[in-house]
Coordinates of C-alpha atoms and ligand atoms in Angstrom, one line a residue:
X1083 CA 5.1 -15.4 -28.0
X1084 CA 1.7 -14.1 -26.7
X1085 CA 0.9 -12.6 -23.4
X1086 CA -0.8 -16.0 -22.3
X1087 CA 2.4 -18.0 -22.7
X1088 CA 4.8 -15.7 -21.4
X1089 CA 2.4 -16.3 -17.8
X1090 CA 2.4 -19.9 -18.5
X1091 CA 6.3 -19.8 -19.0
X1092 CA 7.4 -17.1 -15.9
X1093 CA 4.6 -20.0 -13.7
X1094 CA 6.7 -22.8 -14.7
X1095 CA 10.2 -20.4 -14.2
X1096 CA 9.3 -20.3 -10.9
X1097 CA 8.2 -23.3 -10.2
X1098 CA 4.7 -22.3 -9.2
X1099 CA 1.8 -24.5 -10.7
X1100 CA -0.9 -22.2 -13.2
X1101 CA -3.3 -23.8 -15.2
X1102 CA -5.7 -21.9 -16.9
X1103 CA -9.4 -22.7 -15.1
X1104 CA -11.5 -23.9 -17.5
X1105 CA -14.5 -22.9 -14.9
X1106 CA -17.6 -20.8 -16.5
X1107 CA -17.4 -18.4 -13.4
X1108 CA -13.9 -18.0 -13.8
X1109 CA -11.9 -14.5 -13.9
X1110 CA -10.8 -13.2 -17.2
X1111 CA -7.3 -11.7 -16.0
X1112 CA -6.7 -8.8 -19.3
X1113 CA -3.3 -7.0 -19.5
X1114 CA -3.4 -3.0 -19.4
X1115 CA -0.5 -3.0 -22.2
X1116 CA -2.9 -4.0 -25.1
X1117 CA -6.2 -5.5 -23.8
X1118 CA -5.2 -9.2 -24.5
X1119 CA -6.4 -12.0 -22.4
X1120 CA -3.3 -13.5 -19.8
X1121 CA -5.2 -16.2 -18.3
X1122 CA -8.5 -17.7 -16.6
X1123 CA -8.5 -17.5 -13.1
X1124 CA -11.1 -20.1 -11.1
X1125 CA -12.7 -17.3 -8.1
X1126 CA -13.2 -18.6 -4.6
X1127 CA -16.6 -19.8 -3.7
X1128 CA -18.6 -18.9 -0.4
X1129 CA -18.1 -22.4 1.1
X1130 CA -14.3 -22.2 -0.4
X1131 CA -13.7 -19.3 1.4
X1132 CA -14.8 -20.6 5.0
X1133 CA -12.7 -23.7 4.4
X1134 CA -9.4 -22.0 3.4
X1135 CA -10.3 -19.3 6.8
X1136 CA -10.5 -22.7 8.7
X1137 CA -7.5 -23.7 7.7
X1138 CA -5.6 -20.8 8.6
X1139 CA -7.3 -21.0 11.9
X1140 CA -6.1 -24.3 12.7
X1141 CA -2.2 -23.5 11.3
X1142 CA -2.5 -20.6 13.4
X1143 CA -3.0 -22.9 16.5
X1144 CA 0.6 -24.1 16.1
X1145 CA 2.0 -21.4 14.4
X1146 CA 2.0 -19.1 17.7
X1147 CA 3.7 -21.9 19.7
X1148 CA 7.2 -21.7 17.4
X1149 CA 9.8 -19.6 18.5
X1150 CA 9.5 -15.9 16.7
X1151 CA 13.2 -16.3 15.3
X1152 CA 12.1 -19.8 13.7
X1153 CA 9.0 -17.9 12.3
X1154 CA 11.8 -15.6 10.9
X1155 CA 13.4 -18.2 8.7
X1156 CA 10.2 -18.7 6.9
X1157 CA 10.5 -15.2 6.4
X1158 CA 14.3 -14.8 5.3
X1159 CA 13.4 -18.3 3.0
X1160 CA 10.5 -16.0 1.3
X1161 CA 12.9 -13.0 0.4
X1162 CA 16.1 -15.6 -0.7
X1163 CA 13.0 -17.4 -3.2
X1164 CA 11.8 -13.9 -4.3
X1165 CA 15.1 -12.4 -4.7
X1166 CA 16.4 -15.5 -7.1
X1167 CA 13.2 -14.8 -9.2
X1168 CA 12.9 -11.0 -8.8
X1169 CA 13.0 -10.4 -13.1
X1170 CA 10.0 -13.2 -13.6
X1171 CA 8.3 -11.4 -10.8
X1172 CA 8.6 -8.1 -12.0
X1173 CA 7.5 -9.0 -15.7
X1174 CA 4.2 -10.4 -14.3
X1175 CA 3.3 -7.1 -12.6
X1176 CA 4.7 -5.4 -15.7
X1177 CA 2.0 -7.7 -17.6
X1178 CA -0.7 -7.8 -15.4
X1179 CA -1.0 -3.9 -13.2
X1180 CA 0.7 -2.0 -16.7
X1181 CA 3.9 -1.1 -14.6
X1182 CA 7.0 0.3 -16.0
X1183 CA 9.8 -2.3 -15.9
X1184 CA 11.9 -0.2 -13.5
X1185 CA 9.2 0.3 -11.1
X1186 CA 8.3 -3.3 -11.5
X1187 CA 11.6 -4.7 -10.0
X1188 CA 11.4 -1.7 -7.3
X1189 CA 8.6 -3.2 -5.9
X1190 CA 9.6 -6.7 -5.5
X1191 CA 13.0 -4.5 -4.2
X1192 CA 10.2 -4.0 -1.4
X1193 CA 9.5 -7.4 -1.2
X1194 CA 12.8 -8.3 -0.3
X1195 CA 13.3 -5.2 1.8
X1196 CA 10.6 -6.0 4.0
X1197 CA 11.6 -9.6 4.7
X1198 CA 14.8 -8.1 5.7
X1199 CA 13.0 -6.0 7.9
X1200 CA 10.7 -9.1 9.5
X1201 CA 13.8 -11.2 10.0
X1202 CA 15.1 -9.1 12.2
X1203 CA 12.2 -7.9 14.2
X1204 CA 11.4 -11.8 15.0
X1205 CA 14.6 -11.4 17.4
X1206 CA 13.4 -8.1 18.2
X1207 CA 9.6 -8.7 19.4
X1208 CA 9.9 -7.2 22.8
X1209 CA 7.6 -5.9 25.6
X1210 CA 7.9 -3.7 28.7
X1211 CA 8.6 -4.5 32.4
X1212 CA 6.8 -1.3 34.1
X1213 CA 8.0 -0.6 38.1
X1214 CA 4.6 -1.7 40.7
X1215 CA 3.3 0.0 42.9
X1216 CA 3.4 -3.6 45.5
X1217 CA 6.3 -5.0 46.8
X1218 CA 7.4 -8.9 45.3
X1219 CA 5.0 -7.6 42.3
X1220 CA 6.8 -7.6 39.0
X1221 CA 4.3 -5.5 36.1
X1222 CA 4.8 -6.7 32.7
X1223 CA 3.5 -5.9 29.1
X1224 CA 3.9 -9.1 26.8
X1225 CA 2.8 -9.8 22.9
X1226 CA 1.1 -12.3 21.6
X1227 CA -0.2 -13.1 18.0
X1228 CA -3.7 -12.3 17.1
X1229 CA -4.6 -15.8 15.0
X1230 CA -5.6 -15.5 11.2
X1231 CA -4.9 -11.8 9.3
X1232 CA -7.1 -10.9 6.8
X1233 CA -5.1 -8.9 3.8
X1234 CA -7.3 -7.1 1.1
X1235 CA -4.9 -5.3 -1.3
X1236 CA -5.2 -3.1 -4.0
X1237 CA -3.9 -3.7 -8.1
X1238 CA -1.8 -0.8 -8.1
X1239 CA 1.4 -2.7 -5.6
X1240 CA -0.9 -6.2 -6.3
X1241 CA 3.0 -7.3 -4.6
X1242 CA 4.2 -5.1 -2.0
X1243 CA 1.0 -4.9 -0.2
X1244 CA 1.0 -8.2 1.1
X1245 CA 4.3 -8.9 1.6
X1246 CA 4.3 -5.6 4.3
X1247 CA 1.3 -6.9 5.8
X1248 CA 2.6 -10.9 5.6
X1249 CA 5.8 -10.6 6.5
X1250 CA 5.4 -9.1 9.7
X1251 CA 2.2 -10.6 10.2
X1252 CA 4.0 -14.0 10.5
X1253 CA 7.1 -13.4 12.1
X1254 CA 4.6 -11.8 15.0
X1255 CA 2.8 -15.7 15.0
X1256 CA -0.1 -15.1 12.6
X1257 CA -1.5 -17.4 9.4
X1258 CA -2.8 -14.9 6.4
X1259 CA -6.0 -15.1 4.4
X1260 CA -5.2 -12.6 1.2
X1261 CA -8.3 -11.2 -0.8
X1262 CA -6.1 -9.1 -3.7
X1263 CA -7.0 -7.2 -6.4
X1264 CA -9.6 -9.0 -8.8
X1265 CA -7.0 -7.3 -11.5
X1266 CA -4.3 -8.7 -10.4
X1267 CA -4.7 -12.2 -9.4
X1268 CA -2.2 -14.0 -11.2
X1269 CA 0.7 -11.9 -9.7
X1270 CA -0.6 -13.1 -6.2
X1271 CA -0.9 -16.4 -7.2
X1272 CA 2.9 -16.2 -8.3
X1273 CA 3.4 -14.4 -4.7
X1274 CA 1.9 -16.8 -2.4
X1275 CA 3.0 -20.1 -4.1
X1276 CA 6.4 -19.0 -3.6
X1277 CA 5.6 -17.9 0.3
X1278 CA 4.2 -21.7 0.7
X1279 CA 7.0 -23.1 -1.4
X1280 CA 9.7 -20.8 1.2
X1281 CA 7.8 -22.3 4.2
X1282 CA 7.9 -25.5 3.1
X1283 CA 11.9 -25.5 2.3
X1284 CA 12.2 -24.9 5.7
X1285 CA 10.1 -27.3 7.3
X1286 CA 7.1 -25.6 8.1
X1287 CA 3.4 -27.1 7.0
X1288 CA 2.5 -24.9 4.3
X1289 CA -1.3 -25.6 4.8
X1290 CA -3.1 -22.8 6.2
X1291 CA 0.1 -20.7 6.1
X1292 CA -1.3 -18.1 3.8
X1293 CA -4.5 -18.6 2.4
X1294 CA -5.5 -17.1 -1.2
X1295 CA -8.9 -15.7 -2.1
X1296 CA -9.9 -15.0 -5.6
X1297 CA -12.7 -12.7 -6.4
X1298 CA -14.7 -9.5 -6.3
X1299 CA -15.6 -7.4 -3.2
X1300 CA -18.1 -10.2 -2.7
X1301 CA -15.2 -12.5 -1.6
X1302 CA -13.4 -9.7 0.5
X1303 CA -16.2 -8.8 2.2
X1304 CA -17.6 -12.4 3.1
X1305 CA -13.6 -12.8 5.0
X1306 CA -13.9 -9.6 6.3
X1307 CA -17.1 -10.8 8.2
X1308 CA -15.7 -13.9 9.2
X1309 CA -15.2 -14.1 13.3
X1310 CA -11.4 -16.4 12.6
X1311 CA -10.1 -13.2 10.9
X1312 CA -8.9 -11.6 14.0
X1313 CA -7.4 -8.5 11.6
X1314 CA -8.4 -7.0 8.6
X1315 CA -5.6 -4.9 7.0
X1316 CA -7.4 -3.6 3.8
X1317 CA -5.6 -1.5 1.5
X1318 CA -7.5 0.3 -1.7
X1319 CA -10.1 3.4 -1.8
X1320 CA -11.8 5.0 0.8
X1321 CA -14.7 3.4 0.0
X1322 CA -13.5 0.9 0.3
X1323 CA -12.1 1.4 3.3
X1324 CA -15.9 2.9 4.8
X1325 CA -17.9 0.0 4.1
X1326 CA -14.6 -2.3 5.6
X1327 CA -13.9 -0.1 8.7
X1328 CA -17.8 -0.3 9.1
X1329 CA -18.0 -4.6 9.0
X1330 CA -15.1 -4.7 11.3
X1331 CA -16.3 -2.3 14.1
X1332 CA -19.9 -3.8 13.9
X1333 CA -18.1 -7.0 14.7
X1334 CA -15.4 -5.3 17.2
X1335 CA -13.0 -6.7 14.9
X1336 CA -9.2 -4.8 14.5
X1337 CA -8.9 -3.2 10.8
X1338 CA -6.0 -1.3 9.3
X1339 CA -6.9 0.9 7.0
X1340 CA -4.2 2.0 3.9
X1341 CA -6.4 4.0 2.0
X1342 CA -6.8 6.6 -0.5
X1343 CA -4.3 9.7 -0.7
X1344 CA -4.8 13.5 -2.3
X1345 CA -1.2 14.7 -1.5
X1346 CA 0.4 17.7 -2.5
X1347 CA 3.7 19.9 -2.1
X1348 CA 4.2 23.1 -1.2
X1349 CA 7.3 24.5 -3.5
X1350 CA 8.7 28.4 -1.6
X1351 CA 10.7 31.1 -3.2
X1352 CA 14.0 29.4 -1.7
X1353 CA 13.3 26.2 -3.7
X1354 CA 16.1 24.3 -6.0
X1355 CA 13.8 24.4 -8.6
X1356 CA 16.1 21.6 -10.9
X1357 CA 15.6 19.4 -8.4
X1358 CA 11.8 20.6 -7.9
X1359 CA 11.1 19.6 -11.2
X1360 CA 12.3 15.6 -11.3
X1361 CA 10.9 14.7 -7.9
X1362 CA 7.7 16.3 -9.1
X1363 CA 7.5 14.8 -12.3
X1364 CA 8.5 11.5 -10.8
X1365 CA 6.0 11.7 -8.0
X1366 CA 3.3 13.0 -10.6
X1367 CA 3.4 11.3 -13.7
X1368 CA 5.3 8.0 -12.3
X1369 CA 3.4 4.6 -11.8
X1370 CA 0.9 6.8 -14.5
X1371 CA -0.4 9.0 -11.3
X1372 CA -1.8 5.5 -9.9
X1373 CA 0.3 5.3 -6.7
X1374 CA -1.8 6.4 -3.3
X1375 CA 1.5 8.9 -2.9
X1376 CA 0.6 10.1 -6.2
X1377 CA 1.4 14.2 -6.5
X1378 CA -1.7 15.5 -7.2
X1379 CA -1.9 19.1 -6.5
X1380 CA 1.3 22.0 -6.6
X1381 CA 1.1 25.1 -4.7
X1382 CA 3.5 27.0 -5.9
X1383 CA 4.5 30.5 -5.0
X1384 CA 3.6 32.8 -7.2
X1385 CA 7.0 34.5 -7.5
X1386 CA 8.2 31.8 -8.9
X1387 CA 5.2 30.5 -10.8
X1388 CA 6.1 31.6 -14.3
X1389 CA 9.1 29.9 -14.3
X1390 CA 8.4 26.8 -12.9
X1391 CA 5.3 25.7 -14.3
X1392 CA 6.5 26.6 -17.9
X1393 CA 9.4 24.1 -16.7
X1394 CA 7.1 21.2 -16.0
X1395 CA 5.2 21.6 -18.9
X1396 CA 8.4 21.3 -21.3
X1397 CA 9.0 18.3 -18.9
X1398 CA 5.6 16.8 -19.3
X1399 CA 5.6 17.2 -23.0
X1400 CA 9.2 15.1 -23.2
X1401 CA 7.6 12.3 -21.0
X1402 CA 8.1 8.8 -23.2
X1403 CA 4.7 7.1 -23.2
X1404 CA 4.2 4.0 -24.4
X1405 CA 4.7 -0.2 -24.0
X1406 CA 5.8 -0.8 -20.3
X1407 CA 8.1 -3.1 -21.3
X1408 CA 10.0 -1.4 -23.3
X1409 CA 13.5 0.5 -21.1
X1410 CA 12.5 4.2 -22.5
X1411 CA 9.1 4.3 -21.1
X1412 CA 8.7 6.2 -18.1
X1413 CA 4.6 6.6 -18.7
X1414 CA 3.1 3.2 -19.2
X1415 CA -0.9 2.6 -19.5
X1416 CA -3.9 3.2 -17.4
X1417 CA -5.4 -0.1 -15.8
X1418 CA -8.7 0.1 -17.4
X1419 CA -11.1 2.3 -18.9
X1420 CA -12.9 3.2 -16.1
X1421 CA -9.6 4.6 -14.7
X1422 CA -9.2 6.6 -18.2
X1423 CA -12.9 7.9 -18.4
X1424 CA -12.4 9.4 -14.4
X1425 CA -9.7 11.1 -15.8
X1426 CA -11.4 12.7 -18.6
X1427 CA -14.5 13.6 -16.5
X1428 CA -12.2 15.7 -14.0
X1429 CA -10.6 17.6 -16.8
X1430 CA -14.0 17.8 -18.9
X1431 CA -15.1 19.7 -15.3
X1432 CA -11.9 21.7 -14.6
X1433 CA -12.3 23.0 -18.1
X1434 CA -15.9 24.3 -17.7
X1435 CA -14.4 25.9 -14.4
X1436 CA -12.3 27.8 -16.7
X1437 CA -9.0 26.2 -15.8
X1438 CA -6.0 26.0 -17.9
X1439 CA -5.6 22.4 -18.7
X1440 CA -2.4 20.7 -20.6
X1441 CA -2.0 17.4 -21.6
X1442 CA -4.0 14.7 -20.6
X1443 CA -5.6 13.4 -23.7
X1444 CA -5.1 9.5 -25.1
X1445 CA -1.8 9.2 -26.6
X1446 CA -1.8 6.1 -28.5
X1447 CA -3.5 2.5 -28.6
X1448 CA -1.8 -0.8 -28.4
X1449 CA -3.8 -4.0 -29.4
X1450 CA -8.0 -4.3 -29.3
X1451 CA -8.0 -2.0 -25.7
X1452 CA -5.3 0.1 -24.1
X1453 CA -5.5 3.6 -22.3
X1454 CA -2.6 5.7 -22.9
X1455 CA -2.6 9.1 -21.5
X1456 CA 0.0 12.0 -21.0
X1457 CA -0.5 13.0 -18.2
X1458 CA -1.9 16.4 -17.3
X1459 CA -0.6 19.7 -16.0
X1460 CA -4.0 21.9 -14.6
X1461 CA -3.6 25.6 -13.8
X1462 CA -6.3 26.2 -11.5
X1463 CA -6.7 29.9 -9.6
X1464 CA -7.7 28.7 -6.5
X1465 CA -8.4 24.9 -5.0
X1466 CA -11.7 23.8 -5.6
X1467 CA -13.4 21.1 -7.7
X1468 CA -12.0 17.9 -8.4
X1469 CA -9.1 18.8 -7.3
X1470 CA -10.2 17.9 -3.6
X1471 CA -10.9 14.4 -4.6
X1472 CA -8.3 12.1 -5.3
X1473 CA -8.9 10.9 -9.6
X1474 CA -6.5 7.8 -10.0
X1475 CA -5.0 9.1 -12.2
X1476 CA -2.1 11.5 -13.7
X1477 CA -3.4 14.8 -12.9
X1478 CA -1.4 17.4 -11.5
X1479 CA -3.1 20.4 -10.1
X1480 CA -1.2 23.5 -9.8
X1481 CA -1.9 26.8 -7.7
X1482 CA -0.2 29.5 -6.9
X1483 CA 0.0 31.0 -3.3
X1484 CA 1.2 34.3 -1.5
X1485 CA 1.8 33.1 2.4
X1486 CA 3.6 30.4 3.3
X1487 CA 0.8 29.6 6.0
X1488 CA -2.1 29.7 3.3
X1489 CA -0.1 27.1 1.4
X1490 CA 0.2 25.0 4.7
X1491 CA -3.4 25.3 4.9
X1492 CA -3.9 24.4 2.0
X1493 CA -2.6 21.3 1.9
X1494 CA -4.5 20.1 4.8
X1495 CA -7.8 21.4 3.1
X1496 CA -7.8 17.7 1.6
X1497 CA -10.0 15.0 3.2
X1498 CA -7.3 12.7 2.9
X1499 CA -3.9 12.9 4.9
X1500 CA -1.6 10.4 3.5
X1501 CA 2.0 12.6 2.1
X1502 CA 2.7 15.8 1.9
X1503 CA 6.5 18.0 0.3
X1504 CA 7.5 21.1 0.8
X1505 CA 11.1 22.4 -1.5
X1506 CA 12.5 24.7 0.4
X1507 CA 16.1 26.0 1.4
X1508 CA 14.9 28.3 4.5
X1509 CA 15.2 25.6 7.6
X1510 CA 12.2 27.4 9.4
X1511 CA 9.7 26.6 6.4
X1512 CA 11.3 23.0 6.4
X1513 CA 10.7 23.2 10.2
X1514 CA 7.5 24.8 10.3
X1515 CA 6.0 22.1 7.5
X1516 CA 7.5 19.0 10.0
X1517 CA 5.9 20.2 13.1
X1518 CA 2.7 20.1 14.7
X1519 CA 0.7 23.0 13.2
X1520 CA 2.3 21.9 9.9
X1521 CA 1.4 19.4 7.5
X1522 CA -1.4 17.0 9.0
X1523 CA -0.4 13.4 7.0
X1524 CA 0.8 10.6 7.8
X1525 CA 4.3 11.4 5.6
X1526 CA 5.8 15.0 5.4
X1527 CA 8.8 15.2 3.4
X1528 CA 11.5 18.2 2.8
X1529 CA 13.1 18.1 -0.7
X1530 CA 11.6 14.8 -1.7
X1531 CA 8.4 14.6 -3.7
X1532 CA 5.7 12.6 -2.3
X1533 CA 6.1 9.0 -3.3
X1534 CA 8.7 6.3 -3.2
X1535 CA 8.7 5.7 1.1
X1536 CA 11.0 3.3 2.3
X1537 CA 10.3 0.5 3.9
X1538 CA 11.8 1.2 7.8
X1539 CA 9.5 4.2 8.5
X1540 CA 5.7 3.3 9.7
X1541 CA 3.9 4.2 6.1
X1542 CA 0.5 5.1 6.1
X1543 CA -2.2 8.4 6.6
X1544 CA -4.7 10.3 8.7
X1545 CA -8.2 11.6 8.0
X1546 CA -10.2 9.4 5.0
X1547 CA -6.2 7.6 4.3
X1548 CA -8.0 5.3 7.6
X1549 CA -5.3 6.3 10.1
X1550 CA -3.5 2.6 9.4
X1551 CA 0.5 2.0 9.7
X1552 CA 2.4 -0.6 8.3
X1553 CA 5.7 -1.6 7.3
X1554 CA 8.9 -0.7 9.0
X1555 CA 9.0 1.2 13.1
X1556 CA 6.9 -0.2 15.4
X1557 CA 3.8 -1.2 12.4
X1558 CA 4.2 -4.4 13.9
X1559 CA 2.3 -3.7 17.0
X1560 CA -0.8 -4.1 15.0
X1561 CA -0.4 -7.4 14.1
X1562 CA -0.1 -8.5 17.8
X1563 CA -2.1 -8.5 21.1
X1564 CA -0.8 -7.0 24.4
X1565 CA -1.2 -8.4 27.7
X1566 CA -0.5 -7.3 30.9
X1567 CA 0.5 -9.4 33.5
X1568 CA 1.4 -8.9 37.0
X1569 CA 3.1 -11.7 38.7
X1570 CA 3.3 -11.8 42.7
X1571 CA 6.3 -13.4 43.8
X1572 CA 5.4 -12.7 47.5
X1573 CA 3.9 -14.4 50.0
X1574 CA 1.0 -11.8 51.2
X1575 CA -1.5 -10.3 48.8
X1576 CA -1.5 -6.2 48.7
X1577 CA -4.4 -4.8 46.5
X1578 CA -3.7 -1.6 44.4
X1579 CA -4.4 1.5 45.2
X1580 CA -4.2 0.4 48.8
X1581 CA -7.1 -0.9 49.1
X1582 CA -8.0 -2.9 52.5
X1583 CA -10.2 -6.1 51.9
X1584 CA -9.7 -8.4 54.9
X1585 CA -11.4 -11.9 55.2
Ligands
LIG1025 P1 -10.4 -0.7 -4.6 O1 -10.9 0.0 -3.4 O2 -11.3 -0.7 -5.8 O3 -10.1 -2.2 -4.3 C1 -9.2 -2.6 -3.4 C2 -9.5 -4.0 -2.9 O4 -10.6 -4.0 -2.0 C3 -9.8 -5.0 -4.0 O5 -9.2 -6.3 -3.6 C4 -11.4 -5.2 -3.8 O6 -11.9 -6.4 -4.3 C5 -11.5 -5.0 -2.4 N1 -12.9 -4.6 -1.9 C6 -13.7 -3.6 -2.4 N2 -14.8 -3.5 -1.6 C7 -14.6 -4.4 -0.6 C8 -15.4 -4.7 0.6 N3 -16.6 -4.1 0.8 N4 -15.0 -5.7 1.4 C9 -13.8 -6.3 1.2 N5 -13.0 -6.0 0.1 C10 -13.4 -5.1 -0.7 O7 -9.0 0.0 -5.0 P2 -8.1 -0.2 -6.3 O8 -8.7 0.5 -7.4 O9 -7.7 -1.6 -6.4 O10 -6.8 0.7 -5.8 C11 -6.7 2.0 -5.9 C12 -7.0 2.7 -4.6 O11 -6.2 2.1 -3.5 C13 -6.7 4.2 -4.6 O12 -7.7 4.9 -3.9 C14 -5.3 4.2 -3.9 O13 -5.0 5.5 -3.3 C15 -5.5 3.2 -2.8 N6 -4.2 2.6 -2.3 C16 -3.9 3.0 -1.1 C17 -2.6 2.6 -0.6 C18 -2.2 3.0 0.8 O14 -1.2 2.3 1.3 N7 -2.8 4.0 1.4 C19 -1.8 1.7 -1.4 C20 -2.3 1.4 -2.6 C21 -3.5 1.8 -3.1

């Protein structure tokens, strides 16, 4: 069976209608496992793209006006459809983003977690009654939806993106326009029929419900600009994220920014370095180093030094890379060459810097075009270079470091702040990382590498990460608008402040 049927077959499992577009504009969709061709996608047109915003506009009209709990069994209906299909979903990110079967079915995991999560925020929407200052005055805060969302994800969680963003974007009243990944269009195909599909089972219109956009930046950025899209959450680079957060405050437009991450872990003399060594090479080498909690750089101190970074490198060396499908992989492919060739540019450069570099060359080749890499252990003196850059890609910096406050500093060098580790036994260094003159991201862990978040803390960063929060705590704030209302239930009119203003 080629990779083109097994798509044509995991649509029709589903029960989501694919047909190949026979269109001359349309997107070739290639898998990262060998190069092959998965399907032809047709790509949204300018004057497509306006009429599927004023779609969304109009569903959103009606939307707002049904009780938040009813919103939630859209919701719950969504995570029951995903959860019957979960294997068929995670084989098409498997095919189309390159992931590793295990991660594959964690992230639709994440899927399902976070309509959990939105179900039981819709009976949990609440705002504040605040004492006044007037007598028979009662001062209120109250939440409203904000119309159409915009979502732009990225390929690397082409799933788990938009369900963080959609579900709670519709439980709080909202209809969704979704831009994703040009690489990964057929996975949000799959996504979104089954959303409309979940709607529909429970009665809702599906038209205008979510919206999907097919297409380059071009496509993204025409939404962005479009005055129905009250929000747009964009997730992806930090450039990304500039020229976004740019359009939207030219047009004093909300945006949410999940951008790019440079995160690193501070490992102290105290550390359990067994356990140091799988949650780095999981948060390192995992997902191929193409997560934005990716472990990029190590500061390690240098008592311990020559024993643990001997100890990754026998661990790096073991790593089985190879077809994503198959159960012994842990290291499937890049997504494309250009992803492979920034990779070898950063080590070329860390090389010439006189840097010890291991690993990190192509491994093997499946099929006309694959990008295999093991991924890369670099010994660098002192934090410079690339390594203040975030490569998207499996390269793990590692320095050594004398003061537990250098390290700290250290790790908030980087012009990113999305997560941050330190192993450690001593409670003050765990202490001293969580508070306020420690690390400056978004997420700082304690014995835990970088990646894997769950879904009921806010995730996201500060600095060039874009500041945005989503998923689980009060994300869902963003997705809403507060008004405040104060309601006189007397019979004369006192001002504020005590103002006199007789007539
Ligand atoms: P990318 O920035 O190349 O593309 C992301 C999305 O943005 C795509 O859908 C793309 O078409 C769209 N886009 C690009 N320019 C646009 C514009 N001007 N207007 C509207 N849309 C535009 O990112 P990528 O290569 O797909 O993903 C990798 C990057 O995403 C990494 O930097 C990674 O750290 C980051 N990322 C961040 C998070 C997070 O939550 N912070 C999560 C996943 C990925």
């Amino acid at each position: 069976m080629t990779h083109a049927s097994t798509i044509q077959k995991i649509f029709k499992d589903i029960g989501v209608d694919y047909r190949d577009s026979t269109d001359s504009n349309a997107l070739a969709v290639h898998t990262p496992i060998d190069g092959s061709l998965l399907g032809r996608v047709k790509c949204t047109n300018q004057s497509e793209v306006a009429a599927a915003i004023a779609r969304a506009h109009l569903r959103a009209q009606s939307w707002r006006n049904e009780p938040a709990p009813r919103r939630g069994a859209a919701i719950r209906a969504f995570g029951e459809i995903v959860r019957q299909h979960k294997s068929s979903l995670a084989q098409l990110i498997t095919l189309e983003a390159g992931k590793i079967t295990q991660e594959s079915l964690g992230e639709v995991q994440e899927v399902i977690d976070i309509c959990e999560f939105a179900l039981g925020l819709s009976r949990q929407l609440y705002g504040l009654t605040i004492a006044s200052e007037r007598a028979d005055h009662k001062l209120l805060e109250t939440w409203h939806p904000l119309g159409v969302v915009g979502i732009v994800s990225a390929f690397n969680f082409p799933m788990a993106v938009f369900a963080w963003n959609a579900a709670l974007a519709m439980v709080c009243g909202n209809t969704l326009v979704w831009k994703p990944s040009e690489k990964t269009p057929l996975t949000a195909m799959a996504l979104n029929g089954l959303l409309l599909k979940a709607c529909a089972s429970e009665g809702f219109e599906p038209l205008g419900m979510s919206e999907l956009l097919i297409g380059d930046r071009e496509v993204g950025a025409t939404m962005v600009a479009h005055p129905n899209v009250k929000l747009v959450s964009a997730t992806g680079s930090t450039a990304m994220g500039r020229e976004v957060g740019i359009a939207c405050a030219s047009h004093f437009k909300r945006s949410l920014l999940e951008l790019g991450g440079n995160n690193s872990a501070i490992v102290t003399p105290t550390a359990n370095l067994d356990l140091v060594v799988r949650g780095v090479v999981f948060s390192a080498a995992g997902t191929a180093g193409q997560r934005c909690t990716t472990l990029r750089r190590l500061f390690v101190h240098r008592s311990i030094y020559s024993k643990l970074v001997p100890a990754l490198v026998r661990a790096y060396a073991g790593l089985p890379i190879g077809d994503p499908r198959d159960p012994g992989t842990l290291v499937g492919p890049l997504i494309d060459e250009r992803s492979f060739a920034a990779m070898q540019t950063a080590l070329e450069q860390v090389k010439q810097s006189g840097a010890t570099v291991h690993f990190g060359a192509r491994e093997i080749v499946l099929g006309e075009s694959s990008f295999y890499v093991r991924p890369s252990i670099v010994e660098m003196p002192e934090q410079s270079g690339p390594m203040l850059k975030e490569t998207f890609a499996p390269i793990l910096y590692v320095t050594p470091y004398d003061d537990f406050e250098q390290a700290i500093e250290m790790n908030n060098e980087a012009s990113h702040g999305l997560s941050s580790a330190v192993f450690t036994q001593d409670l003050r260094e765990a202490e001293i990382f969580t508070s306020a003159r420690g690390s400056d991201c978004g997420i700082a862990n304690v014995n835990i590498g970088t990646s894997g978040a769950e879904i009921g803390g806010a995730f996201g960063g500060e600095k060039e990460t874009g500041g945005g929060r989503e998923s689980g705590s009060d994300a869902w704030k963003a997705y809403m608008r507060r008004a405040t209302n104060t309601i006189n239930y007397g019979s004369s009119l006192p001002l504020a402040q005590g103002i006199k203003f007789e007539i």
